[in-house]
Amino acid sequence: MKPPPFDYHAPRTLGEALDALAEAGGDGKVLAGGQSLIPLLNMRLAAPGQLIDINRVAALDTLVREPGGIRVGALARHSRVERSSGHPLLRQALRHVAHPAIRNRGTVVGSLAHADPAAELPAVLAVLGGWVEVASVSGTRTIPAASFFAGPLESALLPGELAVSAFFPSLPPRSGSAFAELARRHGDYALAGVAAVVELDASGAVTSARIGCLGVAATPLVLDLTPYLMASGAFADAVAYVRERAEPDGDIHASAGYRRHLLGLLAARTLSEAHATASSPGPSAHRITGGTTDE
Amino acid sequence: MFGEPIVRVEDPRLLTGQGRYLDDLGRGALAAAFVRSPYAHARITGIDVDGALDVDGLVAVYTWEDLPGRVGEPLPLLIPHPALTHGRTAYPLARDVVRHVGEPVVMVVARDRYLAEDAAGRIQVTYQPLPVVVGIEKSASAEYLVHDDVPGNVGAFLVQEVGDAPAAIDAAPHVLEFRLDIERSASMPLEGRGVYARWDADDESLRVYSSTQTSTSVRMAIAAKLGLPPAKVEVIAPDVGGGFGVKIVHPWPEEVLVPWAARLLNQEVKWAEDRREHFVSSAHERGQVQFVRVGFDDEGRVLGLDVKILHDHGAYTPYGIIIPIITSTQLLGPYKLGAYRAEVTSLYTNTLIVTPYRGAGRPQGVFCMERTMDRIAAHLHLDRIDVRAANLIQPDEFPYDQGLIFQDGRPLIYDSGDYPALLRKARDLIGWDSFGSLRAVATAEGRRIGIGFACYVEGTGVGPYEGGHVEVDSSGRVHVSTGLTSQGQGHQTVFAQIAAAELGVPISDVQVTTGDTRRFGYAVGTFASRAAVMSGNAIALACRRLKEKALRIAAEALEADPRDLEIADGQVYVRGNPSASIPLRTVAVLSNPLRYAFDEEAQRATQFATGSSPDEPPIAPGEEPGLEGKDYYSPVRSTFAAGAHAAIVETDPDTAEIRILRYAVVHDCGRLINPRIVEGQIHGGVAQGIAGALYEKMEYDSDGQLLNASFMDFLMPYATEIPRIEIDHLETPSPLNPLGIKGAGEAGVIPVSAVIASAIEDAEGFEISAMPISPDDLFRLRRH
């Protein structure tokens, strides 16, 4: 379990990083927190010839509250985002990402770029309708979550591109979010998980209800359950619809049938919790104001 | 001191990174890596090493054809047994056929491990795949064979019998028949295996460090394989990061090949196993299928028990059939049955070898017996503990002869115990009799809880022997050594406690060395919960010899009768007259008549300073210089510890998650040397038991590929998965050894699967027959 040979680059600026990536082309791989990449290298499941370590690119170590959401730079660690993003759904989801030691090293953007369908953050970005900012020597582009996750462990990033930040839209007033997952052990990848967002109007009626599901499809599965929740008491129909739409695979940890069963339970739980939060009076914890976050 | 819960003296060192494990040694050594078979069963048709030759830093590549003489012979069959009629062992490097994924085929030596792996990755081995045998049923069907010359895939057929069980069952008022399944797990120590060898060409001697549970036996094996006199081979077990059984197997292929290559290359060579190698190249345990038939009376007393055990021993049998022997004998537990028959069929499969893992066959036997007790209770609508109580051996029946032959080749005779008291204590600790009201509350809240119970007897401290050596130096420090090895159990603490108590010295003056053939050459090893019993008693006996000599020398110096002397706090003094005393360090000086004084203290022992008689030799006939004691402990047979566990488990009605709410242990290992260490052993054992009950399983596919060969997919539980463990002790001393102690190392793990199955069954209301059980398993069982 030692990695195969590779050339190591340690750029100090974004420009240097993009140059190195451009030169490496398809043979390049970005090292940020390394929590997925290093095991893959050590098990020789990945063998990039060029490793571009972006940990010295200070400009990527950012966490900025902007009007409408939070921008998470490529070097922001899970633990910092968990503590300081001010975004309730991010906080709820990040608690489930592995263990504290891993959250202290691993990065939010790295997790998105890794595009594991059983990971928490892709589902969160997807249900929020967020996006990823991408840079290369030829310019920048914005990739919406809906097209960023291309398949299991496959993102829309092209050779030479670096995901420089991710934008998580904030929740509007009178909304609530919830996150739940079930894993075999504390901190493991989930057998199934759900991130839910429910929005209400001034009268308390549901105007939007969406869930992002993890572990039950090749990419995060976002489902709009608004019609079911607008009709009060239609949870059972929503759950049936969720189970019908999921396409989980069975593996050594759980059968497809069990994952589908769990997904329905988790959808009901998270929708109910998100709805209750949205309905509860009090100061909105969900508004994000501009500026760099305080930690 | 003896019996006190002092903190472990090794912990500050081990917990602050000061440990010296195998891979901490030999920084400049060449590194070995292995090309291992990706096939579970295949014929090797070609090995092309050319691609590796370009790797800068490559030193050597070896295949089986390079191995000379005994090095190339099959590895030894360590424990022969008459029932093991078709024992087979592997070659250190595969000769022509590979029989499990992970079997070593080519050895690569390079400047470092990175380069060794680069080179290994470029070696092309071509295989002709052969039909694969995975799973006990497939092996038993014998459609395909693992070894061409082993008919039916049967390595061993063993019957253990007392009375006529089939007849007793036929005549019984009630009869039940059922099948039980237990999956594979593994020892999985934090540190894998590892070997580091240094050849001294001028001295023609070899020093080997191995992460082993038996340095003395590794030494004999290496000496034999390499044709070296044992005196020219030193084997040292440095700090070892856990063993749990897997490191008692020896010599591993690497333990032969690394020293062999070091001598051939005349350079230091090291191999440290990585986790992936450990999963597919070390050993597993547990997998069995059991067919049970039991006859019993209206009170639940077992009149006859007949068990057919199919045991999966993997591709080879280097460790013999110790596991199924233990299963078939320890299955009886604390019970006296009317008649008993166990029939073991030990089968080959194209999977990794199966050798003892903490518990060593006992968890399977206890699972069988305790599931049987629960089924009898359910059938008769009796309380589960009452049924057990009706079958117990009573305190006045010891020594109790079960009429079978145990794993040490000796009669299965229990030396002491109080099983009714164990049951009572466990029943009280968990609150068995008030569980009904607890359940009523839970049910009212829509929750499902259940309670489970199981007991066990564990034969510990098997022979043949261990030794202890104790020496007091002229500064008063006490050096204790024993040949068996340590893997983190706390030997430095408990052996020091024993020596300090025996000699009357402060424990801080005692230093303990284990597993170093330079210090103690004769030993057996650390397994079968034997270290405290075997080496503990040997050290106590050695201390008594030393003390006798110390008192003799001190008596002369103090002009007193040795019978009036005592030692306390490192001072020998006349009882009732503390002012007449002499420090033990001075006694050590006087014990060694000197010609040359190397310091002030030593002057007292020189020829013109001592007042010895000019007409007698300075060393009296039969005496030896130095204040030392050495002795061995060799028991006539094993001593039997026992325990009872109980748990309360909650199963989620929706998600089928399984949560242990309470776990209670009552444990009897005779006299306790250090309750803190015993409790630590129980905690670790119970954790591994919970692992085997709810999480761990080796997932082989039908091609013999291990699908979960990493800690991401092999679900060893974290601390977050282990509940608080409540412990109570019972102490029935063993009459077999001077200290009255019994082994404690494996105990915690033994009944856990039985307890958890019992509790889940109680919560769910349907039978649990297979372990481990996952939420998905429970979800499926609910739908049937």
PDB file of C-alpha atoms in Angstrom, chain B residues 172-393:
ATOM      1  CA  ALA B 172     -36.231 -38.203  25.514  1.00  0.00           C
ATOM      2  CA  PRO B 173     -39.703 -36.710  26.083  1.00  0.00           C
ATOM      3  CA  HIS B 174     -38.859 -33.665  23.939  1.00  0.00           C
ATOM      4  CA  VAL B 175     -36.630 -33.397  20.884  1.00  0.00           C
ATOM      5  CA  LEU B 176     -35.588 -30.339  18.848  1.00  0.00           C
ATOM      6  CA  GLU B 177     -33.570 -30.147  15.654  1.00  0.00           C
ATOM      7  CA  PHE B 178     -32.158 -27.024  14.060  1.00  0.00           C
ATOM      8  CA  ARG B 179     -29.290 -25.516  12.100  1.00  0.00           C
ATOM      9  CA  LEU B 180     -26.955 -22.692  13.132  1.00  0.00           C
ATOM     10  CA  ASP B 181     -24.558 -20.611  11.042  1.00  0.00           C
ATOM     11  CA  ILE B 182     -21.608 -18.471  12.088  1.00  0.00           C
ATOM     12  CA  GLU B 183     -19.651 -16.338   9.652  1.00  0.00           C
ATOM     13  CA  ARG B 184     -15.964 -15.686   9.363  1.00  0.00           C
ATOM     14  CA  SER B 185     -14.166 -12.864  11.061  1.00  0.00           C
ATOM     15  CA  ALA B 186     -10.510 -12.261  11.870  1.00  0.00           C
ATOM     16  CA  SER B 187      -8.099 -11.202  14.598  1.00  0.00           C
ATOM     17  CA  MET B 188      -7.291  -7.995  12.715  1.00  0.00           C
ATOM     18  CA  PRO B 189      -4.638  -6.519  15.037  1.00  0.00           C
ATOM     19  CA  LEU B 190      -3.824  -2.844  14.642  1.00  0.00           C
ATOM     20  CA  GLU B 191      -0.304  -3.810  13.598  1.00  0.00           C
ATOM     21  CA  GLY B 192      -0.030  -6.433  10.881  1.00  0.00           C
ATOM     22  CA  ARG B 193       2.611  -9.086  10.694  1.00  0.00           C
ATOM     23  CA  GLY B 194       6.216  -8.139  10.012  1.00  0.00           C
ATOM     24  CA  VAL B 195       9.737  -9.537   9.931  1.00  0.00           C
ATOM     25  CA  TYR B 196      13.108  -7.827   9.962  1.00  0.00           C
ATOM     26  CA  ALA B 197      16.306  -9.857   9.663  1.00  0.00           C
ATOM     27  CA  ARG B 198      20.004  -9.019  10.091  1.00  0.00           C
ATOM     28  CA  TRP B 199      22.676 -11.483   9.070  1.00  0.00           C
ATOM     29  CA  ASP B 200      26.144 -11.182  10.614  1.00  0.00           C
ATOM     30  CA  ALA B 201      28.361 -12.842   8.017  1.00  0.00           C
ATOM     31  CA  ASP B 202      31.488 -12.888  10.195  1.00  0.00           C
ATOM     32  CA  ASP B 203      29.715 -14.429  13.142  1.00  0.00           C
ATOM     33  CA  GLU B 204      27.452 -16.509  10.896  1.00  0.00           C
ATOM     34  CA  SER B 205      24.564 -15.542  13.077  1.00  0.00           C
ATOM     35  CA  LEU B 206      21.120 -14.219  12.457  1.00  0.00           C
ATOM     36  CA  ARG B 207      19.022 -11.773  14.414  1.00  0.00           C
ATOM     37  CA  VAL B 208      15.351 -11.686  13.518  1.00  0.00           C
ATOM     38  CA  TYR B 209      12.672  -9.363  14.806  1.00  0.00           C
ATOM     39  CA  SER B 210       9.158 -10.619  14.231  1.00  0.00           C
ATOM     40  CA  SER B 211       5.754  -9.322  15.204  1.00  0.00           C
ATOM     41  CA  THR B 212       4.925 -12.721  16.626  1.00  0.00           C
ATOM     42  CA  GLN B 213       3.203 -14.367  19.556  1.00  0.00           C
ATOM     43  CA  THR B 214       6.051 -16.893  19.884  1.00  0.00           C
ATOM     44  CA  SER B 215       9.645 -15.798  19.389  1.00  0.00           C
ATOM     45  CA  THR B 216      11.174 -19.033  20.701  1.00  0.00           C
ATOM     46  CA  SER B 217       9.271 -21.216  18.274  1.00  0.00           C
ATOM     47  CA  VAL B 218       9.933 -18.871  15.342  1.00  0.00           C
ATOM     48  CA  ARG B 219      13.605 -19.207  16.248  1.00  0.00           C
ATOM     49  CA  MET B 220      13.486 -23.002  16.122  1.00  0.00           C
ATOM     50  CA  ALA B 221      11.596 -22.920  12.826  1.00  0.00           C
ATOM     51  CA  ILE B 222      14.050 -20.511  11.197  1.00  0.00           C
ATOM     52  CA  ALA B 223      17.057 -22.445  12.509  1.00  0.00           C
ATOM     53  CA  ALA B 224      15.607 -25.643  11.059  1.00  0.00           C
ATOM     54  CA  LYS B 225      14.671 -24.099   7.702  1.00  0.00           C
ATOM     55  CA  LEU B 226      17.996 -22.334   7.217  1.00  0.00           C
ATOM     56  CA  GLY B 227      20.129 -25.128   8.671  1.00  0.00           C
ATOM     57  CA  LEU B 228      21.550 -22.913  11.421  1.00  0.00           C
ATOM     58  CA  PRO B 229      22.326 -23.979  14.991  1.00  0.00           C
ATOM     59  CA  PRO B 230      19.634 -22.423  17.234  1.00  0.00           C
ATOM     60  CA  ALA B 231      22.431 -20.772  19.195  1.00  0.00           C
ATOM     61  CA  LYS B 232      23.209 -18.717  16.104  1.00  0.00           C
ATOM     62  CA  VAL B 233      19.650 -17.448  15.742  1.00  0.00           C
ATOM     63  CA  GLU B 234      18.137 -14.778  17.965  1.00  0.00           C
ATOM     64  CA  VAL B 235      14.472 -13.898  17.641  1.00  0.00           C
ATOM     65  CA  ILE B 236      12.977 -10.898  19.339  1.00  0.00           C
ATOM     66  CA  ALA B 237       9.352  -9.840  19.493  1.00  0.00           C
ATOM     67  CA  PRO B 238       9.534  -6.054  19.838  1.00  0.00           C
ATOM     68  CA  ASP B 239       6.439  -4.143  20.883  1.00  0.00           C
ATOM     69  CA  VAL B 240       3.643  -5.954  19.115  1.00  0.00           C
ATOM     70  CA  GLY B 241       0.510  -4.031  18.193  1.00  0.00           C
ATOM     71  CA  GLY B 242      -1.966  -6.758  18.945  1.00  0.00           C
ATOM     72  CA  GLY B 243      -2.079 -10.415  18.024  1.00  0.00           C
ATOM     73  CA  PHE B 244      -5.409 -11.922  19.070  1.00  0.00           C
ATOM     74  CA  GLY B 245      -4.255 -15.291  17.766  1.00  0.00           C
ATOM     75  CA  VAL B 246      -3.169 -14.645  14.209  1.00  0.00           C
ATOM     76  CA  LYS B 247       0.472 -14.154  15.218  1.00  0.00           C
ATOM     77  CA  ILE B 248       0.748 -17.514  16.972  1.00  0.00           C
ATOM     78  CA  VAL B 249       0.873 -19.133  13.543  1.00  0.00           C
ATOM     79  CA  HIS B 250       4.488 -19.614  12.456  1.00  0.00           C
ATOM     80  CA  PRO B 251       6.636 -19.700  10.581  1.00  0.00           C
ATOM     81  CA  TRP B 252       4.738 -17.548   8.147  1.00  0.00           C
ATOM     82  CA  PRO B 253       6.187 -17.710   4.624  1.00  0.00           C
ATOM     83  CA  GLU B 254       7.697 -14.282   5.221  1.00  0.00           C
ATOM     84  CA  GLU B 255       9.334 -15.452   8.471  1.00  0.00           C
ATOM     85  CA  VAL B 256      11.313 -17.985   6.443  1.00  0.00           C
ATOM     86  CA  LEU B 257      11.904 -15.927   3.308  1.00  0.00           C
ATOM     87  CA  VAL B 258      13.026 -12.624   4.839  1.00  0.00           C
ATOM     88  CA  PRO B 259      15.822 -14.160   6.983  1.00  0.00           C
ATOM     89  CA  TRP B 260      16.790 -16.404   4.081  1.00  0.00           C
ATOM     90  CA  ALA B 261      17.096 -13.406   1.744  1.00  0.00           C
ATOM     91  CA  ALA B 262      18.970 -11.375   4.364  1.00  0.00           C
ATOM     92  CA  ARG B 263      21.579 -14.112   4.614  1.00  0.00           C
ATOM     93  CA  LEU B 264      21.771 -14.623   0.862  1.00  0.00           C
ATOM     94  CA  LEU B 265      22.082 -10.902   0.126  1.00  0.00           C
ATOM     95  CA  ASN B 266      24.165 -10.235   3.235  1.00  0.00           C
ATOM     96  CA  GLN B 267      22.002  -7.179   3.813  1.00  0.00           C
ATOM     97  CA  GLU B 268      19.263  -6.283   6.234  1.00  0.00           C
ATOM     98  CA  VAL B 269      15.814  -7.076   4.858  1.00  0.00           C
ATOM     99  CA  LYS B 270      12.454  -6.068   6.254  1.00  0.00           C
ATOM    100  CA  TRP B 271       8.870  -6.812   5.373  1.00  0.00           C
ATOM    101  CA  ALA B 272       5.978  -5.074   7.093  1.00  0.00           C
ATOM    102  CA  GLU B 273       2.589  -6.367   6.111  1.00  0.00           C
ATOM    103  CA  ASP B 274       0.065  -3.826   4.882  1.00  0.00           C
ATOM    104  CA  ARG B 275      -3.630  -3.993   5.661  1.00  0.00           C
ATOM    105  CA  ARG B 276      -4.651  -5.356   2.295  1.00  0.00           C
ATOM    106  CA  GLU B 277      -2.119  -8.147   2.630  1.00  0.00           C
ATOM    107  CA  HIS B 278      -3.368  -8.855   6.119  1.00  0.00           C
ATOM    108  CA  PHE B 279      -6.913  -9.377   4.879  1.00  0.00           C
ATOM    109  CA  VAL B 280      -5.919 -11.946   2.238  1.00  0.00           C
ATOM    110  CA  SER B 281      -2.598 -13.386   3.428  1.00  0.00           C
ATOM    111  CA  SER B 282      -2.746 -13.897   7.192  1.00  0.00           C
ATOM    112  CA  ALA B 283      -5.641 -15.882   8.686  1.00  0.00           C
ATOM    113  CA  HIS B 284      -9.352 -15.756   9.476  1.00  0.00           C
ATOM    114  CA  GLU B 285     -11.572 -17.638  11.910  1.00  0.00           C
ATOM    115  CA  ARG B 286     -15.051 -18.621  13.083  1.00  0.00           C
ATOM    116  CA  GLY B 287     -16.931 -19.936   9.998  1.00  0.00           C
ATOM    117  CA  GLN B 288     -19.022 -22.991  10.930  1.00  0.00           C
ATOM    118  CA  VAL B 289     -22.351 -24.629  10.180  1.00  0.00           C
ATOM    119  CA  GLN B 290     -23.841 -26.706  12.986  1.00  0.00           C
ATOM    120  CA  PHE B 291     -26.684 -29.225  12.833  1.00  0.00           C
ATOM    121  CA  VAL B 292     -28.071 -29.678  16.322  1.00  0.00           C
ATOM    122  CA  ARG B 293     -30.306 -32.402  17.732  1.00  0.00           C
ATOM    123  CA  VAL B 294     -31.210 -32.266  21.398  1.00  0.00           C
ATOM    124  CA  GLY B 295     -33.418 -34.351  23.689  1.00  0.00           C
ATOM    125  CA  PHE B 296     -34.584 -33.029  27.072  1.00  0.00           C
ATOM    126  CA  ASP B 297     -37.014 -33.593  29.906  1.00  0.00           C
ATOM    127  CA  ASP B 298     -39.907 -31.453  31.191  1.00  0.00           C
ATOM    128  CA  GLU B 299     -37.582 -29.329  33.367  1.00  0.00           C
ATOM    129  CA  GLY B 300     -35.346 -28.603  30.418  1.00  0.00           C
ATOM    130  CA  ARG B 301     -32.547 -30.932  31.518  1.00  0.00           C
ATOM    131  CA  VAL B 302     -30.550 -32.045  28.503  1.00  0.00           C
ATOM    132  CA  LEU B 303     -30.610 -35.827  28.209  1.00  0.00           C
ATOM    133  CA  GLY B 304     -28.703 -35.991  24.970  1.00  0.00           C
ATOM    134  CA  LEU B 305     -27.056 -33.525  22.583  1.00  0.00           C
ATOM    135  CA  ASP B 306     -25.826 -34.473  19.130  1.00  0.00           C
ATOM    136  CA  VAL B 307     -24.054 -31.825  17.057  1.00  0.00           C
ATOM    137  CA  LYS B 308     -22.711 -32.186  13.558  1.00  0.00           C
ATOM    138  CA  ILE B 309     -20.196 -29.425  12.898  1.00  0.00           C
ATOM    139  CA  LEU B 310     -18.986 -28.459   9.462  1.00  0.00           C
ATOM    140  CA  HIS B 311     -15.851 -26.402   9.940  1.00  0.00           C
ATOM    141  CA  ASP B 312     -14.260 -24.330   7.155  1.00  0.00           C
ATOM    142  CA  HIS B 313     -10.500 -24.368   7.656  1.00  0.00           C
ATOM    143  CA  GLY B 314      -9.576 -22.615   4.416  1.00  0.00           C
ATOM    144  CA  ALA B 315      -6.985 -23.710   1.901  1.00  0.00           C
ATOM    145  CA  TYR B 316      -4.361 -25.214   4.249  1.00  0.00           C
ATOM    146  CA  THR B 317      -4.081 -26.569   7.775  1.00  0.00           C
ATOM    147  CA  PRO B 318      -0.805 -25.280   9.282  1.00  0.00           C
ATOM    148  CA  TYR B 319      -2.377 -24.999  12.732  1.00  0.00           C
ATOM    149  CA  GLY B 320      -4.133 -28.363  12.577  1.00  0.00           C
ATOM    150  CA  ILE B 321      -7.669 -28.724  13.885  1.00  0.00           C
ATOM    151  CA  ILE B 322      -7.302 -26.943  17.202  1.00  0.00           C
ATOM    152  CA  ILE B 323     -10.336 -24.725  16.531  1.00  0.00           C
ATOM    153  CA  PRO B 324     -12.915 -27.488  15.984  1.00  0.00           C
ATOM    154  CA  ILE B 325     -11.403 -29.509  18.840  1.00  0.00           C
ATOM    155  CA  ILE B 326     -12.033 -26.532  21.098  1.00  0.00           C
ATOM    156  CA  THR B 327     -15.522 -25.978  19.674  1.00  0.00           C
ATOM    157  CA  SER B 328     -16.497 -29.576  20.234  1.00  0.00           C
ATOM    158  CA  THR B 329     -15.204 -29.697  23.823  1.00  0.00           C
ATOM    159  CA  GLN B 330     -15.966 -26.211  25.126  1.00  0.00           C
ATOM    160  CA  LEU B 331     -19.464 -26.431  23.690  1.00  0.00           C
ATOM    161  CA  LEU B 332     -20.435 -28.199  26.918  1.00  0.00           C
ATOM    162  CA  GLY B 333     -19.956 -25.016  28.939  1.00  0.00           C
ATOM    163  CA  PRO B 334     -20.934 -25.138  32.628  1.00  0.00           C
ATOM    164  CA  TYR B 335     -23.455 -27.906  32.003  1.00  0.00           C
ATOM    165  CA  LYS B 336     -23.608 -31.611  32.697  1.00  0.00           C
ATOM    166  CA  LEU B 337     -25.432 -33.332  29.906  1.00  0.00           C
ATOM    167  CA  GLY B 338     -26.879 -36.816  29.938  1.00  0.00           C
ATOM    168  CA  ALA B 339     -24.964 -37.786  26.810  1.00  0.00           C
ATOM    169  CA  TYR B 340     -23.054 -35.885  24.176  1.00  0.00           C
ATOM    170  CA  ARG B 341     -21.767 -36.477  20.696  1.00  0.00           C
ATOM    171  CA  ALA B 342     -20.005 -34.005  18.433  1.00  0.00           C
ATOM    172  CA  GLU B 343     -18.961 -34.920  14.941  1.00  0.00           C
ATOM    173  CA  VAL B 344     -16.612 -32.495  13.248  1.00  0.00           C
ATOM    174  CA  THR B 345     -15.964 -32.473   9.526  1.00  0.00           C
ATOM    175  CA  SER B 346     -13.154 -30.037   8.803  1.00  0.00           C
ATOM    176  CA  LEU B 347     -13.263 -28.889   5.198  1.00  0.00           C
ATOM    177  CA  TYR B 348     -10.975 -27.297   2.662  1.00  0.00           C
ATOM    178  CA  THR B 349     -12.109 -24.235   0.726  1.00  0.00           C
ATOM    179  CA  ASN B 350     -10.299 -21.856  -1.639  1.00  0.00           C
ATOM    180  CA  THR B 351     -10.154 -19.154   1.008  1.00  0.00           C
ATOM    181  CA  LEU B 352      -7.597 -17.871   3.455  1.00  0.00           C
ATOM    182  CA  ILE B 353      -6.434 -20.274   6.167  1.00  0.00           C
ATOM    183  CA  VAL B 354      -8.422 -20.457   9.397  1.00  0.00           C
ATOM    184  CA  THR B 355      -6.428 -20.383  12.629  1.00  0.00           C
ATOM    185  CA  PRO B 356      -7.290 -19.308  16.174  1.00  0.00           C
ATOM    186  CA  TYR B 357      -8.662 -15.825  16.785  1.00  0.00           C
ATOM    187  CA  ARG B 358      -9.415 -14.764  20.383  1.00  0.00           C
ATOM    188  CA  GLY B 359     -11.934 -17.295  21.610  1.00  0.00           C
ATOM    189  CA  ALA B 360     -10.568 -19.906  19.195  1.00  0.00           C
ATOM    190  CA  GLY B 361     -13.613 -22.018  18.423  1.00  0.00           C
ATOM    191  CA  ARG B 362     -15.337 -21.289  21.733  1.00  0.00           C
ATOM    192  CA  PRO B 363     -17.701 -18.577  20.464  1.00  0.00           C
ATOM    193  CA  GLN B 364     -19.058 -21.124  17.967  1.00  0.00           C
ATOM    194  CA  GLY B 365     -19.468 -23.833  20.610  1.00  0.00           C
ATOM    195  CA  VAL B 366     -21.081 -21.459  23.103  1.00  0.00           C
ATOM    196  CA  PHE B 367     -23.391 -20.141  20.377  1.00  0.00           C
ATOM    197  CA  CYS B 368     -24.551 -23.707  19.785  1.00  0.00           C
ATOM    198  CA  MET B 369     -25.053 -24.602  23.461  1.00  0.00           C
ATOM    199  CA  GLU B 370     -26.704 -21.338  24.464  1.00  0.00           C
ATOM    200  CA  ARG B 371     -29.014 -21.204  21.421  1.00  0.00           C
ATOM    201  CA  THR B 372     -29.983 -24.741  22.415  1.00  0.00           C
ATOM    202  CA  MET B 373     -30.786 -23.643  25.982  1.00  0.00           C
ATOM    203  CA  ASP B 374     -32.951 -20.786  24.680  1.00  0.00           C
ATOM    204  CA  ARG B 375     -34.832 -23.109  22.318  1.00  0.00           C
ATOM    205  CA  ILE B 376     -35.473 -25.599  25.101  1.00  0.00           C
ATOM    206  CA  ALA B 377     -36.840 -22.778  27.276  1.00  0.00           C
ATOM    207  CA  ALA B 378     -39.048 -21.499  24.477  1.00  0.00           C
ATOM    208  CA  HIS B 379     -40.328 -25.002  23.730  1.00  0.00           C
ATOM    209  CA  LEU B 380     -41.215 -25.656  27.369  1.00  0.00           C
ATOM    210  CA  HIS B 381     -42.342 -22.075  28.130  1.00  0.00           C
ATOM    211  CA  LEU B 382     -39.758 -21.899  30.900  1.00  0.00           C
ATOM    212  CA  ASP B 383     -37.520 -19.048  32.012  1.00  0.00           C
ATOM    213  CA  ARG B 384     -34.270 -19.137  30.035  1.00  0.00           C
ATOM    214  CA  ILE B 385     -32.009 -18.775  33.069  1.00  0.00           C
ATOM    215  CA  ASP B 386     -33.986 -21.411  34.987  1.00  0.00           C
ATOM    216  CA  VAL B 387     -33.375 -23.919  32.192  1.00  0.00           C
ATOM    217  CA  ARG B 388     -29.667 -23.160  32.359  1.00  0.00           C
ATOM    218  CA  ALA B 389     -29.684 -23.475  36.149  1.00  0.00           C
ATOM    219  CA  ALA B 390     -31.303 -26.911  35.873  1.00  0.00           C
ATOM    220  CA  ASN B 391     -28.331 -28.141  33.849  1.00  0.00           C
ATOM    221  CA  LEU B 392     -25.440 -26.642  35.833  1.00  0.00           C
ATOM    222  CA  ILE B 393     -22.541 -28.505  37.384  1.00  0.00           C
TER     223      ILE B 393
END
